[in-house]
Coordinates of C-alpha atoms in Angstrom, one line a residue:
Chain A
M15 CA 69.2 111.4 99.5
S16 CA 71.8 112.8 101.8
A17 CA 71.5 109.9 104.3
R18 CA 74.6 108.0 105.2
G19 CA 75.2 105.3 102.6
S20 CA 73.8 107.0 99.6
L21 CA 75.6 107.3 96.3
V22 CA 74.7 109.4 93.3
L23 CA 76.5 109.5 89.9
R24 CA 75.6 112.1 87.4
G25 CA 76.8 112.2 83.8
I26 CA 80.2 110.5 84.4
R27 CA 82.4 110.7 81.4
K28 CA 86.0 109.4 81.2
S29 CA 88.4 108.9 78.3
F30 CA 91.8 107.3 78.1
A31 CA 94.1 108.4 75.3
G32 CA 91.2 109.5 73.1
T33 CA 89.0 106.5 73.7
E34 CA 85.9 107.3 75.6
V35 CA 85.4 104.5 78.2
L36 CA 82.5 106.0 80.1
R37 CA 80.0 108.0 78.0
G38 CA 77.6 109.6 80.5
I39 CA 76.7 107.3 83.5
D40 CA 73.8 108.2 85.8
L41 CA 73.2 106.0 88.8
E42 CA 71.5 106.4 92.2
V43 CA 72.2 104.0 95.0
A44 CA 70.0 104.2 98.2
P45 CA 71.4 103.5 101.7
G46 CA 71.6 99.8 102.2
E47 CA 71.1 99.0 98.6
V48 CA 73.2 96.3 96.8
V49 CA 73.9 97.1 93.2
C50 CA 75.6 94.6 90.9
L51 CA 77.3 96.0 87.8
L52 CA 77.4 93.5 85.0
G53 CA 78.7 93.6 81.5
P54 CA 81.4 92.3 79.1
S55 CA 85.0 93.2 79.7
G56 CA 85.9 96.6 78.4
S57 CA 82.4 97.9 79.1
G58 CA 83.8 100.4 81.7
K59 CA 82.6 98.8 84.9
S60 CA 85.9 98.8 86.7
T61 CA 86.7 102.3 85.4
L62 CA 83.4 103.5 86.8
L63 CA 84.2 102.2 90.3
R64 CA 87.7 103.9 90.1
C65 CA 85.9 107.1 89.1
V66 CA 83.5 106.8 92.0
N67 CA 86.2 107.1 94.6
H68 CA 88.4 109.4 92.5
L69 CA 91.2 107.0 91.9
E70 CA 90.6 108.2 88.4
R71 CA 89.7 111.8 87.7
V72 CA 86.5 112.1 85.7
D73 CA 86.4 114.2 82.6
A74 CA 82.8 115.3 83.2
G75 CA 80.1 114.6 85.7
F76 CA 79.8 114.4 89.5
V77 CA 79.9 111.9 92.3
L78 CA 78.1 112.4 95.6
V79 CA 78.6 110.1 98.5
D80 CA 76.5 110.6 101.7
G81 CA 75.2 113.7 99.8
I82 CA 78.7 115.2 99.6
L83 CA 80.3 116.1 96.3
V84 CA 83.6 114.2 95.7
G85 CA 86.6 116.1 94.4
Y86 CA 85.1 119.6 94.3
E87 CA 84.0 122.2 96.8
P88 CA 81.1 124.5 96.0
R89 CA 82.2 128.0 97.1
G90 CA 80.9 131.4 96.0
G91 CA 78.9 130.0 93.1
R92 CA 81.9 128.1 91.7
L93 CA 83.3 124.6 92.1
H94 CA 86.9 124.6 93.4
E95 CA 88.9 121.5 93.0
S96 CA 89.4 119.9 96.5
S97 CA 92.9 119.7 98.0
E98 CA 94.5 116.2 98.1
K99 CA 93.9 116.1 101.8
D100 CA 90.1 116.8 101.5
T101 CA 89.8 114.2 98.7
A102 CA 91.6 111.6 100.8
R103 CA 89.3 112.4 103.8
L104 CA 86.2 111.9 101.6
R105 CA 87.6 108.7 100.1
R106 CA 87.4 107.1 103.6
R107 CA 83.6 107.0 103.1
M108 CA 84.1 104.5 100.3
G109 CA 85.8 101.3 101.0
M110 CA 87.2 99.4 98.0
V111 CA 87.9 95.7 97.4
F112 CA 90.1 94.9 94.5
Q113 CA 90.2 92.0 92.1
H114 CA 93.8 91.2 93.1
F115 CA 93.3 92.0 96.8
N116 CA 96.2 94.5 96.9
L117 CA 97.0 93.7 100.5
F118 CA 100.1 95.4 101.8
T119 CA 102.6 92.6 101.2
H120 CA 105.1 93.8 103.9
L121 CA 102.5 93.8 106.7
S122 CA 100.7 91.0 108.6
A123 CA 96.9 90.6 108.1
L124 CA 96.4 92.4 111.4
D125 CA 98.6 95.3 110.5
N126 CA 96.9 95.5 107.1
V127 CA 93.5 96.0 108.9
M128 CA 95.0 98.4 111.6
L129 CA 97.0 100.6 109.3
G130 CA 94.1 102.9 108.3
P131 CA 92.6 103.4 111.7
V132 CA 96.0 104.1 113.3
R133 CA 97.8 106.0 110.7
V134 CA 94.9 107.8 109.0
L135 CA 92.3 108.2 111.7
G136 CA 94.9 108.5 114.4
R137 CA 93.3 106.0 116.7
D138 CA 94.9 104.5 119.7
A139 CA 96.8 101.3 118.7
A140 CA 95.4 99.1 121.4
D141 CA 91.8 100.0 120.6
A142 CA 92.5 99.7 116.8
E143 CA 94.0 96.2 117.4
R144 CA 91.0 95.0 119.4
D145 CA 88.6 96.2 116.6
A146 CA 90.9 94.8 113.9
R147 CA 90.9 91.4 115.6
A148 CA 87.1 91.5 115.9
L149 CA 86.9 92.3 112.1
L150 CA 89.2 89.4 111.3
A151 CA 87.1 87.1 113.4
R152 CA 84.0 88.4 111.6
V153 CA 85.5 87.4 108.2
G154 CA 86.5 84.0 109.7
L155 CA 90.2 84.7 110.0
K156 CA 90.7 84.9 113.8
D157 CA 93.7 82.6 113.7
H158 CA 95.5 84.2 110.8
A159 CA 96.1 87.7 112.2
G160 CA 99.9 87.3 112.3
K161 CA 100.4 86.0 108.8
R162 CA 101.7 88.0 105.9
P163 CA 99.5 88.0 102.7
G164 CA 102.0 85.7 101.0
R165 CA 101.1 82.9 103.4
L166 CA 97.3 83.2 102.9
S167 CA 95.2 81.7 100.2
G168 CA 93.5 84.0 97.7
G169 CA 90.1 83.6 99.5
Q170 CA 91.7 84.4 102.8
Q171 CA 93.5 87.4 101.3
Q172 CA 90.3 88.8 99.9
R173 CA 88.6 88.4 103.2
V174 CA 91.4 90.3 104.9
A175 CA 91.0 93.0 102.2
I176 CA 87.3 93.2 103.1
A177 CA 88.2 93.6 106.8
R178 CA 90.7 96.3 105.9
A179 CA 88.0 98.2 104.0
L180 CA 85.5 97.8 106.9
A181 CA 88.0 99.0 109.5
M182 CA 87.6 102.5 108.1
D183 CA 83.8 102.3 108.8
P184 CA 82.8 103.3 105.2
S185 CA 79.4 104.4 104.1
V186 CA 79.7 102.5 100.8
L187 CA 81.7 99.4 99.8
L188 CA 82.9 99.1 96.2
F189 CA 83.9 95.6 95.0
D190 CA 85.9 95.4 91.7
E191 CA 85.5 91.7 90.6
P192 CA 86.2 90.4 94.1
T193 CA 86.2 86.7 93.1
S194 CA 87.6 86.8 89.5
A195 CA 91.1 86.0 90.6
L196 CA 90.1 83.1 92.9
D197 CA 90.2 79.4 92.5
P198 CA 86.6 78.1 92.1
E199 CA 86.5 76.4 95.5
L200 CA 87.5 79.7 97.2
V201 CA 84.8 81.9 95.6
G202 CA 82.2 80.7 98.1
E203 CA 83.9 81.9 101.2
V204 CA 84.3 85.4 99.9
L205 CA 80.7 85.6 98.6
A206 CA 79.5 84.4 102.0
V207 CA 81.2 87.3 103.7
M208 CA 79.7 89.7 101.1
R209 CA 76.2 88.2 101.6
D210 CA 76.5 88.8 105.4
L211 CA 77.5 92.4 104.8
A212 CA 74.5 92.9 102.5
G213 CA 72.3 91.4 105.1
Q214 CA 73.6 93.9 107.7
G215 CA 72.5 96.8 105.5
M216 CA 75.8 97.8 104.0
T217 CA 75.5 99.8 100.8
M218 CA 77.4 97.9 98.1
V219 CA 78.3 98.4 94.5
V220 CA 79.7 95.1 93.1
V221 CA 81.3 94.6 89.7
T222 CA 80.9 90.8 89.2
H223 CA 80.4 88.0 86.8
E224 CA 78.8 85.9 89.5
I225 CA 75.2 85.9 88.2
G226 CA 74.0 83.6 90.9
F227 CA 75.3 85.9 93.6
A228 CA 73.7 88.9 91.8
Q229 CA 70.3 87.1 91.6
E230 CA 70.4 86.1 95.3
V231 CA 71.8 89.2 97.0
A232 CA 71.5 92.2 94.7
D233 CA 68.6 94.6 94.9
T234 CA 69.5 96.2 91.6
A235 CA 71.3 94.9 88.5
V236 CA 72.9 97.3 86.1
F237 CA 74.0 96.1 82.7
M238 CA 76.7 98.2 81.0
D239 CA 78.1 97.9 77.5
G240 CA 80.3 100.3 75.5
G241 CA 80.5 102.9 78.3
V242 CA 76.8 103.4 78.8
I243 CA 74.1 101.7 81.0
V244 CA 72.1 99.6 78.7
E245 CA 69.6 98.4 81.3
S246 CA 69.0 98.6 85.0
G247 CA 66.3 97.6 87.3
P248 CA 65.4 95.1 90.1
A249 CA 68.0 92.3 89.9
R250 CA 65.5 89.5 89.6
R251 CA 63.7 91.1 86.7
V252 CA 66.8 92.2 84.8
L253 CA 68.5 88.8 85.2
S254 CA 65.5 86.6 84.4
S255 CA 63.7 88.6 81.8
P256 CA 65.9 91.4 80.5
S257 CA 64.2 93.9 78.3
S258 CA 67.2 94.7 76.2
A259 CA 68.4 92.2 73.5
R260 CA 72.0 93.0 74.3
T261 CA 71.5 92.1 78.0
A262 CA 69.8 88.8 77.1
E263 CA 72.6 87.9 74.7
F264 CA 75.2 88.6 77.4
L265 CA 73.4 86.6 80.1
A266 CA 73.0 83.7 77.6
H267 CA 76.8 83.6 77.3
V268 CA 77.6 83.9 81.0
L269 CA 75.0 81.4 82.4
Chain B
M5 CA 113.9 40.5 75.5
V6 CA 112.7 41.0 79.1
A7 CA 113.1 37.3 79.8
S8 CA 116.8 37.5 79.0
H9 CA 117.4 39.9 81.9
P10 CA 119.2 38.0 84.7
D11 CA 116.9 39.2 87.4
V12 CA 113.7 38.2 85.6
G13 CA 113.2 34.4 85.6
A14 CA 111.0 32.2 83.5
D15 CA 107.9 33.3 85.4
G16 CA 108.4 36.8 84.1
H17 CA 107.7 40.2 86.0
D18 CA 105.8 38.8 88.9
S19 CA 108.8 37.3 90.8
L20 CA 110.8 40.5 90.5
L21 CA 107.9 42.7 91.6
D22 CA 107.4 40.4 94.6
R23 CA 111.1 40.7 95.6
L24 CA 111.5 44.5 94.9
D25 CA 110.7 45.5 98.5
T26 CA 113.5 43.3 99.8
L27 CA 116.2 44.6 97.5
T28 CA 118.6 47.4 98.6
I29 CA 118.9 50.5 96.4
V30 CA 122.5 51.3 95.4
P31 CA 122.9 55.0 94.3
R32 CA 125.0 55.6 91.2
R33 CA 128.4 57.1 92.2
A34 CA 130.2 59.3 89.7
V35 CA 133.6 58.5 91.4
V36 CA 135.9 59.3 88.6
A37 CA 133.9 62.1 87.1
R38 CA 133.8 63.9 90.5
W39 CA 137.2 63.2 91.9
V40 CA 139.5 63.6 89.0
P41 CA 138.6 67.3 88.3
G42 CA 138.4 68.0 92.0
V43 CA 141.9 66.7 92.7
V44 CA 143.3 68.6 89.6
L45 CA 141.7 71.8 90.7
A46 CA 142.8 71.5 94.3
G47 CA 146.3 70.8 93.1
L48 CA 146.4 73.8 90.8
A49 CA 145.1 76.1 93.6
A50 CA 147.6 74.8 96.1
W51 CA 150.4 75.2 93.7
L52 CA 149.4 78.8 93.0
V53 CA 149.2 79.7 96.7
V54 CA 152.5 78.0 97.5
T55 CA 154.3 79.6 94.6
V56 CA 153.1 83.1 95.6
A57 CA 153.6 82.6 99.3
R58 CA 157.1 81.1 99.0
S59 CA 158.3 83.5 96.3
P60 CA 161.7 84.9 97.3
N61 CA 160.5 88.3 96.0
L62 CA 157.7 88.5 98.5
D63 CA 158.8 89.2 102.1
W64 CA 156.1 88.1 104.5
G65 CA 158.0 89.8 107.3
V66 CA 157.5 93.1 105.6
V67 CA 153.8 92.4 105.2
G68 CA 153.6 91.7 108.9
D69 CA 155.5 94.9 109.7
Y70 CA 153.2 97.1 107.7
L71 CA 149.8 95.4 108.2
F72 CA 149.2 97.5 111.4
A73 CA 151.6 100.3 110.7
E74 CA 150.2 103.7 111.6
P75 CA 150.2 105.2 108.0
V76 CA 148.4 102.1 106.8
L77 CA 145.8 102.3 109.5
R78 CA 145.2 105.9 108.7
G79 CA 144.7 104.9 105.1
V80 CA 142.2 102.3 106.2
G81 CA 140.4 105.1 108.1
V82 CA 140.3 107.4 105.1
T83 CA 139.0 104.5 102.9
L84 CA 136.2 103.9 105.4
V85 CA 135.3 107.5 105.8
L86 CA 135.3 108.0 102.0
T87 CA 133.1 104.9 101.6
A88 CA 130.6 105.9 104.2
A89 CA 130.4 109.5 103.0
T90 CA 130.1 108.4 99.4
M91 CA 127.4 105.9 100.3
V92 CA 125.4 108.5 102.3
S93 CA 125.6 111.4 99.9
G94 CA 125.2 109.1 96.9
L95 CA 122.0 107.8 98.5
L96 CA 120.7 111.2 99.3
I97 CA 121.5 112.7 95.8
G98 CA 120.4 109.5 94.1
G99 CA 117.1 109.6 96.1
V100 CA 116.4 113.1 94.9
L101 CA 117.3 112.2 91.3
A102 CA 115.0 109.1 91.5
L103 CA 112.1 111.3 92.8
M104 CA 112.8 113.8 89.9
R105 CA 112.6 111.1 87.3
Q106 CA 109.4 109.7 88.8
S107 CA 107.8 113.1 89.1
R108 CA 105.2 114.6 86.6
N109 CA 107.4 117.7 86.0
P110 CA 109.0 117.4 82.5
V111 CA 111.9 119.6 83.5
A112 CA 112.7 117.5 86.6
I113 CA 112.5 114.3 84.5
A114 CA 114.9 115.8 81.9
V115 CA 117.4 117.1 84.4
G116 CA 117.4 113.8 86.3
A117 CA 117.9 111.8 83.1
A118 CA 120.6 114.1 81.9
Y119 CA 122.5 113.8 85.3
V120 CA 122.4 110.0 85.1
W121 CA 123.4 110.1 81.5
F122 CA 126.5 112.3 82.2
F123 CA 127.8 110.9 85.5
R124 CA 127.2 107.3 84.5
G125 CA 128.5 107.8 81.0
T126 CA 132.0 109.2 82.0
P127 CA 134.6 107.1 83.9
L128 CA 135.1 107.6 87.6
L129 CA 138.8 108.0 87.0
V130 CA 138.2 110.9 84.6
Q131 CA 135.7 112.6 87.0
L132 CA 138.2 112.3 89.9
V133 CA 141.0 113.9 87.9
F134 CA 138.5 116.6 86.8
W135 CA 137.6 117.5 90.3
F136 CA 141.2 117.5 91.3
N137 CA 142.0 120.0 88.6
L138 CA 138.9 122.2 89.1
A139 CA 141.1 125.2 89.6
L140 CA 142.0 125.2 85.9
L141 CA 138.3 125.8 85.1
F142 CA 137.4 128.0 88.1
P143 CA 140.4 129.6 89.8
R144 CA 138.3 131.0 92.5
L145 CA 135.1 129.6 94.1
G146 CA 132.6 131.7 96.0
V147 CA 129.0 132.4 97.1
G148 CA 127.4 135.8 97.0
L149 CA 125.1 138.1 95.2
P150 CA 126.3 138.8 91.6
G151 CA 127.2 142.4 90.9
T152 CA 127.2 143.5 94.6
G153 CA 130.6 142.4 95.7
L154 CA 129.0 140.9 98.8
G155 CA 129.8 137.3 99.7
W156 CA 132.7 135.0 100.2
T157 CA 135.3 133.7 97.8
A158 CA 138.4 131.5 98.1
E159 CA 141.2 130.0 96.0
T160 CA 139.8 126.8 94.5
N161 CA 142.9 124.9 95.4
H162 CA 142.4 125.7 99.1
V163 CA 138.8 124.5 99.0
I164 CA 139.2 121.4 96.8
T165 CA 141.8 119.4 98.7
P166 CA 142.6 115.9 97.4
F167 CA 140.1 114.5 99.9
V168 CA 137.3 116.9 98.9
A169 CA 138.0 116.2 95.2
A170 CA 137.9 112.5 96.0
L171 CA 134.6 112.8 97.8
C172 CA 133.0 115.0 95.1
G173 CA 134.1 112.6 92.4
L174 CA 133.0 109.4 94.2
A175 CA 129.7 110.8 95.5
L176 CA 128.5 112.5 92.3
H177 CA 129.4 109.4 90.2
E178 CA 127.8 107.0 92.7
A179 CA 124.6 109.1 92.9
A180 CA 123.9 108.3 89.3
Y181 CA 123.9 104.5 90.0
M182 CA 122.0 105.0 93.3
A183 CA 119.3 106.9 91.4
E184 CA 118.8 104.0 89.0
I185 CA 118.7 101.4 91.9
I186 CA 116.2 103.4 93.9
R187 CA 114.1 104.1 90.8
G188 CA 114.0 100.4 90.1
G189 CA 113.0 99.7 93.6
F190 CA 110.0 102.0 93.4
L191 CA 109.0 100.6 89.9
A192 CA 108.9 97.2 91.5
V193 CA 106.0 98.3 93.9
P194 CA 102.8 97.5 92.0
Q195 CA 100.4 100.4 91.4
G196 CA 97.7 98.4 93.2
Q197 CA 99.5 98.9 96.5
I198 CA 99.2 102.7 96.2
D199 CA 95.6 102.4 95.0
A200 CA 94.8 100.4 98.1
A201 CA 96.5 102.9 100.4
L202 CA 94.5 105.8 98.8
T203 CA 91.2 103.9 99.3
I204 CA 91.8 103.8 103.1
G205 CA 92.1 107.5 103.0
M206 CA 95.9 108.1 102.7
T207 CA 97.2 111.0 100.8
R208 CA 99.7 110.2 98.0
G209 CA 102.7 111.3 100.1
R210 CA 101.7 109.2 103.1
A211 CA 101.0 106.2 100.8
V212 CA 104.5 106.5 99.4
R213 CA 106.1 106.8 102.8
R214 CA 104.1 104.0 104.5
I215 CA 103.6 101.6 101.7
A216 CA 106.0 102.2 98.7
V217 CA 109.2 103.0 100.6
P218 CA 109.2 99.9 102.9
Q219 CA 108.5 97.6 100.0
A220 CA 111.0 99.3 97.7
V221 CA 113.7 99.0 100.4
Q222 CA 113.4 95.2 100.2
V223 CA 114.1 95.4 96.5
I224 CA 116.8 98.0 96.8
L225 CA 118.9 96.4 99.6
P226 CA 120.6 93.6 97.7
P227 CA 121.9 95.8 94.9
L228 CA 122.8 98.4 97.5
G229 CA 125.0 95.9 99.3
N230 CA 126.7 95.2 96.1
Q231 CA 127.2 98.9 95.4
F232 CA 128.7 99.4 98.9
I233 CA 131.4 96.8 98.1
L234 CA 132.0 98.4 94.7
I235 CA 132.4 101.8 96.4
L236 CA 134.7 100.3 99.1
K237 CA 137.1 99.1 96.4
G238 CA 136.4 102.0 94.1
T239 CA 137.9 104.4 96.7
S240 CA 141.3 103.0 95.7
M241 CA 141.0 105.0 92.5
V242 CA 141.5 108.2 94.5
S243 CA 145.1 107.2 94.8
V244 CA 145.7 108.8 91.4
I245 CA 145.0 112.2 93.0
G246 CA 146.7 111.4 96.3
G247 CA 143.4 111.0 98.2
G248 CA 145.2 109.5 101.2
D249 CA 143.3 106.3 101.2
L250 CA 144.7 102.7 101.9
L251 CA 146.2 102.4 98.4
T252 CA 147.7 105.9 98.5
R253 CA 149.4 105.1 101.7
S254 CA 150.6 101.7 100.5
Q255 CA 152.0 103.3 97.4
Q256 CA 153.8 106.1 99.4
I257 CA 155.4 103.4 101.5
Y258 CA 156.6 101.2 98.6
G259 CA 157.8 104.4 96.9
M260 CA 160.3 104.6 99.6
N261 CA 161.3 101.0 100.5
Y262 CA 160.5 99.4 97.0
Q263 CA 158.6 96.5 98.7
V264 CA 155.9 96.9 96.0
I265 CA 154.3 93.4 96.2
A266 CA 154.4 93.2 100.0
L267 CA 152.6 96.5 100.4
L268 CA 150.0 95.6 97.7
M269 CA 149.5 92.4 99.8
V270 CA 148.9 94.5 102.9
A271 CA 146.3 96.6 101.0
S272 CA 144.7 93.5 99.6
I273 CA 144.4 91.9 103.0
W274 CA 142.7 95.0 104.3
Y275 CA 140.3 95.2 101.4
L276 CA 139.4 91.6 101.8
V277 CA 138.7 92.0 105.5
L278 CA 136.6 95.1 104.9
V279 CA 134.6 93.5 102.1
S280 CA 134.0 90.3 104.1
I281 CA 132.7 92.3 107.1
S282 CA 130.3 94.2 104.7
S283 CA 129.1 91.0 103.2
V284 CA 128.1 89.6 106.6
G285 CA 126.5 92.9 107.5
Q286 CA 124.5 92.9 104.3
Y287 CA 123.3 89.4 105.0
F288 CA 121.9 90.4 108.4
L289 CA 120.5 93.7 107.2
E290 CA 118.5 91.9 104.4
R291 CA 117.1 89.4 106.9
V292 CA 116.0 92.2 109.2
V293 CA 114.2 94.2 106.5
R294 CA 112.5 91.0 105.2
G295 CA 111.3 90.5 108.8
Q296 CA 112.9 87.1 109.1
A297 CA 115.1 88.1 112.1
E298 CA 113.7 88.2 115.5
G299 CA 113.4 91.4 117.5
G300 CA 116.5 93.4 117.6
L301 CA 117.1 97.2 117.7
L302 CA 117.4 97.7 113.9
R303 CA 114.2 95.9 113.2
R304 CA 112.4 98.1 115.7
V305 CA 113.9 101.2 114.1
V306 CA 112.8 100.0 110.6
R307 CA 109.4 99.2 111.9
N308 CA 108.9 102.4 113.7
A309 CA 110.0 104.4 110.7
F310 CA 107.8 102.6 108.2
G311 CA 105.7 99.9 109.8
G312 CA 102.0 99.6 110.4
R313 CA 101.7 99.6 114.2
R314 CA 102.6 102.1 116.9

């Protein structure tokens, strides 16, 4: 359970302005497992991802990544809230890919990928550049290293964002609707990169509406509605013969 | 109807369509509509320039005599020093105010907002006269421990010279505007940029320094250039308290030789030259920060301070 790449969520609760968005989420992800989070908009999927890496503070519940508690330090029989520095250090174990890419607009693709290794990990610039170029080649963008995000297509930007997340050598990758903002013909190139990562044993939690991708790549499908997990299980089983009527209704609408 | 058109013969559209490739296109020319107003405007402008330039009451010889006169040059120097000092201290104080208003501390937010409300809400002229007359409010200024008699005090009128009063008035007034410009720049950076910086393990402070600041600077720079020009000309207001700037000097000279218009001409020429130089500087600075200019020292400085590599 404490192996690199494991993720455990226990009783996660989160409210915004009196509205409870997450109402007790339990989830365990094994190293190398690919989990797809499905559900209607407003069901709390994106909020859950943001809670996992502490971009949002949880109201209750705990997150463990690689067996380490996120945001708190057990000391003398109590849980002390971690310093910002310690939380930032732990966050490196979780890469995140956003719906709107969120590439640093003032930096080239290469600088986007190098920024973390050089500025956060303190790595040598030449080494980091070599690795960053290799990562860009891996997502098929060898020839676009010098371009600013504004000169790249959405699909290219999202692949740079994946390379940026990989550059920190994370244990877990979190994807927040990575293809929802893309033109239909660009979705495939991003999904192909994600399929490769899954094949190489990366632990992934993917919020998505791409049922086909979930069927093909995910080990586990989790269906959320109204801030709770309605159903979860092997992806093929949940997506082809869901046991909950709510899941079946949702899938009928999406497919 | 179509057949009555001279270019379309009895055989209808086909013959015209066949010939279209061979015909030359003649663009429509708005000769009268463009030339008449142009000539009228040019005439009016020329008349105005000639009338002013050839006025018997404006002695260009005097303008030439005083353009590089020593007191005028000293005035130009004071104007430049006041502008630079106002810009720098306005940016520093404004930056702190912007941080206060962006913070999560309700007291800091309120103090920052109150400062902007007060110093943007009262005229610069009033503030300058106020600082000049500070002695009426506090006859002595000092720093020390209350009740112990330890410390240092001095006559307000010795500390607040016209130059100091001018600087206080300009800088504190300007800081209110700078605060709003800087705050606007940071508001223009999407939250997603900070989120992304946090997910690669940056602390909030580092995310602001490495990501938010360089992006905000691109937004802040154009209004900042505008503000620089406003300050440059705004320094002329310190002439009401004898601040020793370009306008003060010009007024002192025409107070003695009564060449009012000639010396205002001298001042105007200098202001135009200074503003023109700043406009050119602003153009290049914006290009550098946007990364459009090649190499160059400033670009390297900017990159090393905020950039991704090295």
